[in-house]
PDB file of C-alpha atoms in Angstrom:
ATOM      1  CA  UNK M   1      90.471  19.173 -41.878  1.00  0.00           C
ATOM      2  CA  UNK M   2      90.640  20.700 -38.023  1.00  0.00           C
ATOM      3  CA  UNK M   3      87.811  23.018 -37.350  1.00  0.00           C
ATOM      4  CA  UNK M   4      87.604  25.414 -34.697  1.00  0.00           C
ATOM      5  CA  UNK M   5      84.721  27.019 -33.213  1.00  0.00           C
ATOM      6  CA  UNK M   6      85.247  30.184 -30.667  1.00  0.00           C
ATOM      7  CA  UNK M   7      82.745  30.486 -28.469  1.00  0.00           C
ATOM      8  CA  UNK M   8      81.956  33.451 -25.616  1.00  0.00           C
ATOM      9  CA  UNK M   9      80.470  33.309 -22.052  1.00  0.00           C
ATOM     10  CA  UNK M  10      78.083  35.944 -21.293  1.00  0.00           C
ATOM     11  CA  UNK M  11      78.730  35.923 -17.152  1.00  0.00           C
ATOM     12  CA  UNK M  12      75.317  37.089 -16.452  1.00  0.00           C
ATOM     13  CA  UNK M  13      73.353  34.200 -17.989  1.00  0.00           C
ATOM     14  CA  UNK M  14      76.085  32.195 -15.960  1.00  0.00           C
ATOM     15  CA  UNK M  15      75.429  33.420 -12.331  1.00  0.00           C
ATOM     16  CA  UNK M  16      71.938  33.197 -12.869  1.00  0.00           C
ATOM     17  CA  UNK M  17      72.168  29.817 -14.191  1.00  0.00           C
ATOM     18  CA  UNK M  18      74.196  28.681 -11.085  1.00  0.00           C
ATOM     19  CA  UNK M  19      71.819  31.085  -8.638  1.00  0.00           C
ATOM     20  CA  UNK M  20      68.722  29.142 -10.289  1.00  0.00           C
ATOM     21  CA  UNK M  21      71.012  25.731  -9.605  1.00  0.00           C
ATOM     22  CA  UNK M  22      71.623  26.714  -5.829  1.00  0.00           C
ATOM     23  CA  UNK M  23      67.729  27.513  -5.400  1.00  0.00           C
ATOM     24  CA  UNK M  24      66.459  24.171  -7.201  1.00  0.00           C
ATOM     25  CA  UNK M  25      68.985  22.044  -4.894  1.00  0.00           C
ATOM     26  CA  UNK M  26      67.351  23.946  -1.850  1.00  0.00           C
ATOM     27  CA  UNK M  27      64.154  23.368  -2.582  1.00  0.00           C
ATOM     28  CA  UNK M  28      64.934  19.388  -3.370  1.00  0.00           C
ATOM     29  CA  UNK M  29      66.782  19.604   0.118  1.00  0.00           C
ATOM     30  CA  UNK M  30      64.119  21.040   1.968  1.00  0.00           C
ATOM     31  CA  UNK M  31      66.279  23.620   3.003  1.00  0.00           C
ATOM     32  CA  UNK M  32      64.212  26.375   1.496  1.00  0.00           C
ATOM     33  CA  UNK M  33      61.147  25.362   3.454  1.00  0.00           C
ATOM     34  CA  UNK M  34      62.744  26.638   6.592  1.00  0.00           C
ATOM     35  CA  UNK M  35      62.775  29.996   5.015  1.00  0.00           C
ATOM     36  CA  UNK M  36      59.763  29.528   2.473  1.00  0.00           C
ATOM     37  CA  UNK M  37      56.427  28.398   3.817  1.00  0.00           C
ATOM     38  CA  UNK M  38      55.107  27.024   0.551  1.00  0.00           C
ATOM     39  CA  UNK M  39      51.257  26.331   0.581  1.00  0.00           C
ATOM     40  CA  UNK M  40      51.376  22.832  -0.222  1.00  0.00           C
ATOM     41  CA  UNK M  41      53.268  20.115  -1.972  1.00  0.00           C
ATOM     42  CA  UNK M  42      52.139  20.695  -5.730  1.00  0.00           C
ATOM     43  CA  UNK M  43      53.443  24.168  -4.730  1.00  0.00           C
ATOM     44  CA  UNK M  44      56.418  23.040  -3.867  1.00  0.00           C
ATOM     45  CA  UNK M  45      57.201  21.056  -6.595  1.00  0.00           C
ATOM     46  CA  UNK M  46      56.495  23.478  -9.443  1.00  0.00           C
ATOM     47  CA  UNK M  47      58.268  25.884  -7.620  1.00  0.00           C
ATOM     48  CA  UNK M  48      61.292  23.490  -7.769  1.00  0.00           C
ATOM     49  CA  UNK M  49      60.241  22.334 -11.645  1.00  0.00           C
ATOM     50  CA  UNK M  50      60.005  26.173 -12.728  1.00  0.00           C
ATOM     51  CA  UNK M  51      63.516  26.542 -11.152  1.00  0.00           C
ATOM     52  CA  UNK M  52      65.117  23.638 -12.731  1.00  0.00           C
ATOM     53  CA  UNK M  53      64.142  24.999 -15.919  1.00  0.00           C
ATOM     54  CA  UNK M  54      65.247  28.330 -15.358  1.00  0.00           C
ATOM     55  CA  UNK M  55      68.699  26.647 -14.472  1.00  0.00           C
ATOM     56  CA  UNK M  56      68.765  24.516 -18.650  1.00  0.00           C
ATOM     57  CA  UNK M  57      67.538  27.994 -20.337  1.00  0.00           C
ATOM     58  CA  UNK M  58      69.846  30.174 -18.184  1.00  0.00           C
ATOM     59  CA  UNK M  59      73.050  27.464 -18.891  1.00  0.00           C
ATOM     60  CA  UNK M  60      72.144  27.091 -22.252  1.00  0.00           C
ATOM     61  CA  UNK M  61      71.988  30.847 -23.259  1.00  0.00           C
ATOM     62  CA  UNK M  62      75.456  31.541 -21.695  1.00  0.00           C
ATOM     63  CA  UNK M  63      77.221  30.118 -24.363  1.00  0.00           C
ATOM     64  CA  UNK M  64      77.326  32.127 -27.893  1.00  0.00           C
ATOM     65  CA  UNK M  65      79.310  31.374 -30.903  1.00  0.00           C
ATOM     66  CA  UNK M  66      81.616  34.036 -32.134  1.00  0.00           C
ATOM     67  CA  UNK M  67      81.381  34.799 -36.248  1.00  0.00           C
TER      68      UNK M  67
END
């Protein structure tokens, strides 16, 4: 037996999931620090660790199952 599950996108949780995505790879880049004087490199890192999670929770709760 074939099951199907439908599933909807809520767009907001998306763009802020890729927005999160675009900040975490800036801050692994060092691009950010050119715009961002962080206070040291612990900073810097949970900064980028906060951010990265943001991104999973963010990706995670765009999807929702439609009953």
């Amino acid at each position: 037996m074939h099951m199907t599950v439908k599933t909807s996108i809520n767009n907001l949780n998306l763009i802020g999931a890729i927005t999160a995505l675009l900040v975490t790879i800036s801050i692994l880049n060092g691009t950010a620090q050119e715009v961002v004087h962080f206070a040291g490199v612990a900073n810097e890192i949970g900064t980028a660790f906060m951010s990265a999670m943001l991104t999973v929770v963010l990706a995670a709760t765009s999807f929702e199952r439609i009953k």
